[in-house]
Amino acid sequence: MSDCPFCKIASGQIPARLLHDDDQCVAFADINPQAPFHALVIPRRHLTTLNELTAADEPLVGHLLRVAAEVARAGGVAEKGWRASFNTNRDGGQVVFHVHLHVLGGRQMGWPPG
Ligand code: AMP
Ligand code: ZN
C-alpha cells in the first residue's frame, strides 16, 4: 500500500528505530510511547486489520508473537512483565490501519484497559 506509513517503515522509506528485522516482520520503537518500553511488531505484508486474517496467516501471527517476546526480552521487560495488544478498528482504538502488535512494558499495566 503506497500511502501506508507502516508499509513505508517496512520498506525503509520512513525512518524508525528498528529493534528486529526479518523476512516476515519488522519491530520498531513506537514514536509516542505509552510506557517506558513500547515497541510495535508489524508484518511486512500489508494487512489492514486482524479481521482479514485467514487460516494461511496463522504462522505469521505466531511469528509476530514470538518476535514480540524476543523484543520484550531484549528490552529488559520480559521477567517483570509486559502487555501485547492488537487494536482493531474504532472501538479497539486502531489509528494506523496496518496490523501491528503493541509490546508495552516497564510499568504496571491497568486492567481493564481504558
Ligand atoms: P494504534 O492506535 O493501535 O493504531 O497505534 C498506532 C501506533 O503507531 C501509535 O502508538 C503511534 O504512536 C504509532 N506510530 C504512528 N506512526 C509511527 C511512526 N512513524 N513510527 C513509530 N510509531 C508510530
Ligand atoms: Zn501497510
Tab-separated table of N, CA and C and ligand atoms in Angstrom:
chain	number	residue	atom	x	y	z
A	1	MET	N	0.876	-1.205	0.000
A	1	MET	CA	0.000	0.000	0.000
A	1	MET	C	0.895	1.231	0.000
A	2	SER	N	0.817	2.026	-1.050
A	2	SER	CA	1.775	3.110	-1.240
A	2	SER	C	1.628	4.220	-0.203
A	3	ASP	N	0.432	4.416	0.366
A	3	ASP	CA	0.268	5.522	1.320
A	3	ASP	C	0.170	5.035	2.765
A	4	CYS	N	0.614	3.830	3.028
A	4	CYS	CA	0.531	3.285	4.389
A	4	CYS	C	1.842	3.555	5.131
A	5	PRO	N	1.786	4.255	6.277
A	5	PRO	CA	3.036	4.590	6.972
A	5	PRO	C	3.825	3.361	7.420
A	6	PHE	N	3.147	2.305	7.797
A	6	PHE	CA	3.895	1.136	8.274
A	6	PHE	C	4.479	0.331	7.124
A	7	CYS	N	3.830	0.326	5.958
A	7	CYS	CA	4.487	-0.249	4.774
A	7	CYS	C	5.765	0.533	4.470
A	8	LYS	N	5.710	1.859	4.662
A	8	LYS	CA	6.891	2.687	4.389
A	8	LYS	C	8.003	2.409	5.390
A	9	ILE	N	7.659	2.148	6.641
A	9	ILE	CA	8.689	1.769	7.619
A	9	ILE	C	9.283	0.413	7.225
A	10	ALA	N	8.413	-0.527	6.855
A	10	ALA	CA	8.905	-1.866	6.491
A	10	ALA	C	9.842	-1.823	5.294
A	11	SER	N	9.591	-0.886	4.370
A	11	SER	CA	10.437	-0.808	3.169
A	11	SER	C	11.587	0.186	3.313
A	12	GLY	N	11.671	0.846	4.488
A	12	GLY	CA	12.771	1.775	4.727
A	12	GLY	C	12.549	3.168	4.185
A	13	GLN	N	11.344	3.452	3.664
A	13	GLN	CA	11.070	4.798	3.127
A	13	GLN	C	10.856	5.830	4.223
A	14	ILE	N	10.426	5.367	5.414
A	14	ILE	CA	10.282	6.234	6.593
A	14	ILE	C	11.213	5.664	7.653
A	15	PRO	N	12.008	6.522	8.309
A	15	PRO	CA	12.928	6.001	9.319
A	15	PRO	C	12.192	5.569	10.587
A	16	ALA	N	12.748	4.594	11.261
A	16	ALA	CA	12.224	4.148	12.551
A	16	ALA	C	13.405	3.560	13.310
A	17	ARG	N	13.265	3.500	14.641
A	17	ARG	CA	14.319	2.858	15.441
A	17	ARG	C	14.031	1.366	15.455
A	18	LEU	N	14.704	0.658	14.553
A	18	LEU	CA	14.433	-0.770	14.358
A	18	LEU	C	14.976	-1.597	15.516
A	19	LEU	N	14.163	-2.552	15.958
A	19	LEU	CA	14.545	-3.458	17.040
A	19	LEU	C	14.680	-4.895	16.531
A	20	HIS	N	14.084	-5.164	15.376
A	20	HIS	CA	14.112	-6.505	14.802
A	20	HIS	C	13.702	-6.371	13.341
A	21	ASP	N	14.246	-7.261	12.514
A	21	ASP	CA	14.012	-7.168	11.073
A	21	ASP	C	14.217	-8.563	10.492
A	22	ASP	N	13.205	-9.137	9.874
A	22	ASP	CA	13.404	-10.407	9.178
A	22	ASP	C	12.517	-10.437	7.934
A	23	ASP	N	12.431	-11.600	7.294
A	23	ASP	CA	11.711	-11.647	6.021
A	23	ASP	C	10.203	-11.485	6.188
A	24	GLN	N	9.688	-11.726	7.377
A	24	GLN	CA	8.231	-11.647	7.586
A	24	GLN	C	7.774	-10.406	8.322
A	25	CYS	N	8.627	-9.858	9.173
A	25	CYS	CA	8.174	-8.764	10.042
A	25	CYS	C	9.304	-7.805	10.392
A	26	VAL	N	8.880	-6.670	10.953
A	26	VAL	CA	9.804	-5.648	11.441
A	26	VAL	C	9.283	-5.202	12.807
A	27	ALA	N	10.188	-4.937	13.743
A	27	ALA	CA	9.801	-4.359	15.030
A	27	ALA	C	10.567	-3.056	15.212
A	28	PHE	N	9.879	-2.068	15.768
A	28	PHE	CA	10.499	-0.754	15.940
A	28	PHE	C	9.891	-0.057	17.148
A	29	ALA	N	10.599	0.958	17.639
A	29	ALA	CA	10.124	1.725	18.786
A	29	ALA	C	8.933	2.576	18.387
A	30	ASP	N	7.909	2.598	19.253
A	30	ASP	CA	6.756	3.464	18.998
A	30	ASP	C	7.198	4.926	19.136
A	31	ILE	N	6.724	5.761	18.214
A	31	ILE	CA	7.145	7.173	18.183
A	31	ILE	C	6.523	7.966	19.333
A	32	ASN	N	5.447	7.466	19.913
A	32	ASN	CA	4.741	8.161	21.004
A	32	ASN	C	4.485	7.152	22.127
A	33	PRO	N	5.567	6.778	22.840
A	33	PRO	CA	5.474	5.645	23.763
A	33	PRO	C	4.483	5.862	24.900
A	34	GLN	N	3.704	4.817	25.172
A	34	GLN	CA	2.705	4.848	26.246
A	34	GLN	C	3.200	4.119	27.494
A	35	ALA	N	4.440	3.721	27.498
A	35	ALA	CA	5.061	3.034	28.631
A	35	ALA	C	6.568	3.219	28.461
A	36	PRO	N	7.355	2.976	29.529
A	36	PRO	CA	8.815	3.120	29.380
A	36	PRO	C	9.377	2.285	28.236
A	37	PHE	N	8.764	1.113	27.989
A	37	PHE	CA	9.142	0.324	26.815
A	37	PHE	C	7.904	0.157	25.945
A	38	HIS	N	7.979	0.591	24.697
A	38	HIS	CA	6.822	0.477	23.795
A	38	HIS	C	7.340	0.252	22.382
A	39	ALA	N	7.149	-0.973	21.919
A	39	ALA	CA	7.564	-1.340	20.560
A	39	ALA	C	6.345	-1.792	19.773
A	40	LEU	N	6.488	-1.797	18.472
A	40	LEU	CA	5.458	-2.307	17.573
A	40	LEU	C	6.084	-3.389	16.707
A	41	VAL	N	5.365	-4.490	16.529
A	41	VAL	CA	5.804	-5.552	15.623
A	41	VAL	C	4.791	-5.602	14.491
A	42	ILE	N	5.270	-5.470	13.269
A	42	ILE	CA	4.349	-5.429	12.112
A	42	ILE	C	4.746	-6.483	11.086
A	43	PRO	N	3.750	-7.066	10.416
A	43	PRO	CA	4.085	-7.916	9.273
A	43	PRO	C	4.586	-7.040	8.129
A	44	ARG	N	5.517	-7.547	7.342
A	44	ARG	CA	5.958	-6.787	6.155
A	44	ARG	C	4.810	-6.636	5.160
A	45	ARG	N	3.988	-7.675	5.074
A	45	ARG	CA	2.845	-7.657	4.141
A	45	ARG	C	1.748	-6.763	4.697
A	46	HIS	N	1.159	-5.957	3.845
A	46	HIS	CA	0.088	-5.076	4.307
A	46	HIS	C	-1.162	-5.882	4.624
A	47	LEU	N	-1.571	-5.836	5.889
A	47	LEU	CA	-2.850	-6.385	6.346
A	47	LEU	C	-3.512	-5.239	7.087
A	48	THR	N	-4.737	-4.929	6.771
A	48	THR	CA	-5.370	-3.741	7.343
A	48	THR	C	-5.751	-3.950	8.806
A	49	THR	N	-6.449	-5.027	9.103
A	49	THR	CA	-6.832	-5.340	10.489
A	49	THR	C	-6.785	-6.852	10.681
A	50	LEU	N	-6.876	-7.275	11.926
A	50	LEU	CA	-6.947	-8.715	12.208
A	50	LEU	C	-8.185	-9.337	11.578
A	51	ASN	N	-9.202	-8.521	11.274
A	51	ASN	CA	-10.434	-9.062	10.700
A	51	ASN	C	-10.202	-9.735	9.352
A	52	GLU	N	-9.100	-9.395	8.679
A	52	GLU	CA	-8.877	-10.010	7.363
A	52	GLU	C	-7.973	-11.235	7.410
A	53	LEU	N	-7.619	-11.687	8.611
A	53	LEU	CA	-6.767	-12.877	8.695
A	53	LEU	C	-7.489	-14.099	8.142
A	54	THR	N	-6.702	-14.972	7.521
A	54	THR	CA	-7.216	-16.279	7.076
A	54	THR	C	-6.365	-17.357	7.743
A	55	ALA	N	-6.778	-18.588	7.546
A	55	ALA	CA	-6.020	-19.706	8.130
A	55	ALA	C	-4.563	-19.674	7.656
A	56	ALA	N	-4.337	-19.193	6.454
A	56	ALA	CA	-2.968	-19.144	5.920
A	56	ALA	C	-2.079	-18.178	6.695
A	57	ASP	N	-2.691	-17.262	7.449
A	57	ASP	CA	-1.911	-16.281	8.208
A	57	ASP	C	-1.524	-16.775	9.600
A	58	GLU	N	-1.983	-17.942	9.992
A	58	GLU	CA	-1.707	-18.409	11.361
A	58	GLU	C	-0.211	-18.481	11.670
A	59	PRO	N	0.635	-19.004	10.764
A	59	PRO	CA	2.069	-18.997	11.081
A	59	PRO	C	2.625	-17.583	11.239
A	60	LEU	N	2.145	-16.665	10.430
A	60	LEU	CA	2.615	-15.277	10.513
A	60	LEU	C	2.273	-14.679	11.881
A	61	VAL	N	1.054	-14.885	12.339
A	61	VAL	CA	0.644	-14.308	13.626
A	61	VAL	C	1.448	-14.938	14.765
A	62	GLY	N	1.686	-16.236	14.681
A	62	GLY	CA	2.536	-16.880	15.686
A	62	GLY	C	3.935	-16.287	15.675
A	63	HIS	N	4.445	-16.001	14.497
A	63	HIS	CA	5.780	-15.395	14.380
A	63	HIS	C	5.796	-14.004	15.011
A	64	LEU	N	4.767	-13.217	14.746
A	64	LEU	CA	4.714	-11.867	15.342
A	64	LEU	C	4.770	-11.956	16.869
A	65	LEU	N	4.053	-12.921	17.436
A	65	LEU	CA	4.033	-13.060	18.898
A	65	LEU	C	5.390	-13.521	19.424
A	66	ARG	N	6.045	-14.417	18.713
A	66	ARG	CA	7.356	-14.866	19.180
A	66	ARG	C	8.367	-13.725	19.090
A	67	VAL	N	8.299	-12.949	18.018
A	67	VAL	CA	9.202	-11.793	17.904
A	67	VAL	C	8.893	-10.774	19.004
A	68	ALA	N	7.600	-10.599	19.331
A	68	ALA	CA	7.239	-9.691	20.433
A	68	ALA	C	7.920	-10.131	21.722
A	69	ALA	N	7.907	-11.426	21.999
A	69	ALA	CA	8.547	-11.931	23.218
A	69	ALA	C	10.059	-11.703	23.172
A	70	GLU	N	10.665	-11.869	22.008
A	70	GLU	CA	12.117	-11.621	21.855
A	70	GLU	C	12.434	-10.151	22.098
A	71	VAL	N	11.594	-9.292	21.535
A	71	VAL	CA	11.802	-7.843	21.654
A	71	VAL	C	11.614	-7.417	23.121
A	72	ALA	N	10.620	-8.010	23.790
A	72	ALA	CA	10.402	-7.703	25.207
A	72	ALA	C	11.609	-8.154	26.031
A	73	ARG	N	12.148	-9.312	25.699
A	73	ARG	CA	13.330	-9.795	26.442
A	73	ARG	C	14.510	-8.868	26.200
A	74	ALA	N	14.742	-8.518	24.940
A	74	ALA	CA	15.869	-7.629	24.615
A	74	ALA	C	15.682	-6.258	25.261
A	75	GLY	N	14.425	-5.858	25.459
A	75	GLY	CA	14.136	-4.570	26.092
A	75	GLY	C	14.178	-4.616	27.607
A	76	GLY	N	14.422	-5.806	28.157
A	76	GLY	CA	14.605	-5.924	29.603
A	76	GLY	C	13.318	-5.992	30.410
A	77	VAL	N	12.179	-6.249	29.730
A	77	VAL	CA	10.902	-6.248	30.455
A	77	VAL	C	10.283	-7.648	30.568
A	78	ALA	N	10.944	-8.650	30.002
A	78	ALA	CA	10.310	-9.979	29.915
A	78	ALA	C	9.966	-10.534	31.293
A	79	GLU	N	10.884	-10.431	32.232
A	79	GLU	CA	10.653	-11.086	33.519
A	79	GLU	C	9.648	-10.333	34.369
A	80	LYS	N	9.728	-9.021	34.414
A	80	LYS	CA	8.759	-8.260	35.223
A	80	LYS	C	7.369	-8.303	34.600
A	81	GLY	N	7.323	-8.309	33.276
A	81	GLY	CA	6.040	-8.453	32.600
A	81	GLY	C	5.801	-7.396	31.553
A	82	TRP	N	4.921	-7.726	30.646
A	82	TRP	CA	4.639	-6.841	29.518
A	82	TRP	C	3.266	-7.162	28.982
A	83	ARG	N	2.786	-6.297	28.118
A	83	ARG	CA	1.448	-6.413	27.544
A	83	ARG	C	1.568	-6.460	26.023
A	84	ALA	N	0.886	-7.403	25.395
A	84	ALA	CA	0.803	-7.457	23.932
A	84	ALA	C	-0.617	-7.084	23.539
A	85	SER	N	-0.751	-6.201	22.574
A	85	SER	CA	-2.090	-5.752	22.191
A	85	SER	C	-2.173	-5.484	20.689
A	86	PHE	N	-3.190	-6.067	20.079
A	86	PHE	CA	-3.564	-5.707	18.707
A	86	PHE	C	-4.838	-4.875	18.815
A	87	ASN	N	-4.808	-3.630	18.458
A	87	ASN	CA	-6.022	-2.805	18.459
A	87	ASN	C	-6.705	-2.971	17.102
A	88	THR	N	-8.015	-3.188	17.135
A	88	THR	CA	-8.736	-3.443	15.877
A	88	THR	C	-9.935	-2.515	15.718
A	89	ASN	N	-9.858	-1.746	14.625
A	89	ASN	CA	-10.942	-0.817	14.249
A	89	ASN	C	-11.250	0.198	15.362
A	90	ARG	N	-12.331	0.927	15.203
A	90	ARG	CA	-12.579	2.106	16.046
A	90	ARG	C	-12.706	1.767	17.524
A	91	ASP	N	-13.529	0.823	17.860
A	91	ASP	CA	-13.711	0.520	19.283
A	91	ASP	C	-12.451	-0.072	19.904
A	92	GLY	N	-11.621	-0.687	19.086
A	92	GLY	CA	-10.351	-1.224	19.584
A	92	GLY	C	-9.267	-0.182	19.717
A	93	GLY	N	-9.533	1.044	19.233
A	93	GLY	CA	-8.556	2.122	19.344
A	93	GLY	C	-7.524	2.128	18.228
A	94	GLN	N	-7.836	1.490	17.096
A	94	GLN	CA	-6.864	1.442	15.996
A	94	GLN	C	-6.833	2.759	15.240
A	95	VAL	N	-5.629	3.277	15.051
A	95	VAL	CA	-5.423	4.539	14.328
A	95	VAL	C	-4.660	4.291	13.022
A	96	VAL	N	-3.708	3.370	13.065
A	96	VAL	CA	-2.939	3.038	11.864
A	96	VAL	C	-3.459	1.699	11.328
A	97	PHE	N	-3.899	1.717	10.080
A	97	PHE	CA	-4.585	0.545	9.519
A	97	PHE	C	-3.625	-0.352	8.738
A	98	HIS	N	-2.607	-0.774	9.435
A	98	HIS	CA	-1.695	-1.855	9.031
A	98	HIS	C	-1.490	-2.626	10.330
A	99	VAL	N	-1.810	-3.909	10.326
A	99	VAL	CA	-1.759	-4.698	11.569
A	99	VAL	C	-0.436	-4.473	12.301
A	100	HIS	N	-0.537	-4.209	13.601
A	100	HIS	CA	0.659	-4.022	14.428
A	100	HIS	C	0.384	-4.537	15.827
A	101	LEU	N	1.402	-5.137	16.389
A	101	LEU	CA	1.324	-5.696	17.737
A	101	LEU	C	2.076	-4.761	18.676
A	102	HIS	N	1.339	-4.154	19.607
A	102	HIS	CA	1.981	-3.311	20.618
A	102	HIS	C	2.666	-4.201	21.660
A	103	VAL	N	3.875	-3.831	22.042
A	103	VAL	CA	4.608	-4.512	23.115
A	103	VAL	C	4.939	-3.432	24.145
A	104	LEU	N	4.263	-3.510	25.292
A	104	LEU	CA	4.362	-2.453	26.303
A	104	LEU	C	4.912	-3.030	27.597
A	105	GLY	N	5.835	-2.316	28.217
A	105	GLY	CA	6.381	-2.793	29.486
A	105	GLY	C	7.098	-1.680	30.221
A	106	GLY	N	7.607	-2.041	31.396
A	106	GLY	CA	8.353	-1.067	32.197
A	106	GLY	C	7.492	-0.331	33.196
A	107	ARG	N	6.207	-0.654	33.259
A	107	ARG	CA	5.326	-0.122	34.300
A	107	ARG	C	4.176	-1.103	34.487
A	108	GLN	N	3.462	-0.936	35.592
A	108	GLN	CA	2.288	-1.783	35.835
A	108	GLN	C	1.181	-1.403	34.861
A	109	MET	N	0.673	-2.367	34.113
A	109	MET	CA	-0.429	-2.111	33.186
A	109	MET	C	-1.760	-2.188	33.927
A	110	GLY	N	-2.697	-1.382	33.509
A	110	GLY	CA	-4.027	-1.425	34.113
A	110	GLY	C	-4.912	-2.487	33.462
A	111	TRP	N	-5.899	-2.921	34.219
A	111	TRP	CA	-6.898	-3.838	33.658
A	111	TRP	C	-8.249	-3.548	34.306
A	112	PRO	N	-9.333	-3.404	33.574
A	112	PRO	CA	-9.362	-3.498	32.116
A	112	PRO	C	-8.760	-2.266	31.472
A	113	PRO	N	-8.305	-2.381	30.209
A	113	PRO	CA	-7.766	-1.217	29.507
A	113	PRO	C	-8.870	-0.189	29.296
A	114	GLY	N	-8.498	1.079	29.235
A	114	GLY	CA	-9.486	2.149	29.081
A	114	GLY	C	-10.129	2.166	27.717
B	1	AMP	P1	-2.982	2.108	17.084
B	1	AMP	O1	-3.759	3.125	17.875
B	1	AMP	O2	-3.078	0.720	17.660
B	1	AMP	O3	-3.321	2.158	15.602
B	1	AMP	O4	-1.469	2.502	17.273
B	1	AMP	C1	-0.681	3.123	16.314
B	1	AMP	C2	0.651	3.373	16.970
B	1	AMP	O5	1.573	3.701	15.959
B	1	AMP	C3	0.652	4.522	17.972
B	1	AMP	O6	1.112	4.043	19.230
B	1	AMP	C4	1.602	5.541	17.345
B	1	AMP	O7	2.358	6.244	18.297
B	1	AMP	C5	2.466	4.654	16.471
B	1	AMP	N1	3.078	5.301	15.316
B	1	AMP	C6	2.449	6.014	14.348
B	1	AMP	N2	3.343	6.416	13.420
B	1	AMP	C7	4.553	5.947	13.806
B	1	AMP	C8	5.864	6.038	13.264
B	1	AMP	N3	6.127	6.710	12.123
B	1	AMP	N4	6.877	5.435	13.938
B	1	AMP	C9	6.636	4.780	15.084
B	1	AMP	N5	5.415	4.643	15.641
B	1	AMP	C10	4.390	5.226	15.016
B	2	ZN	ZN	0.751	-1.128	5.239
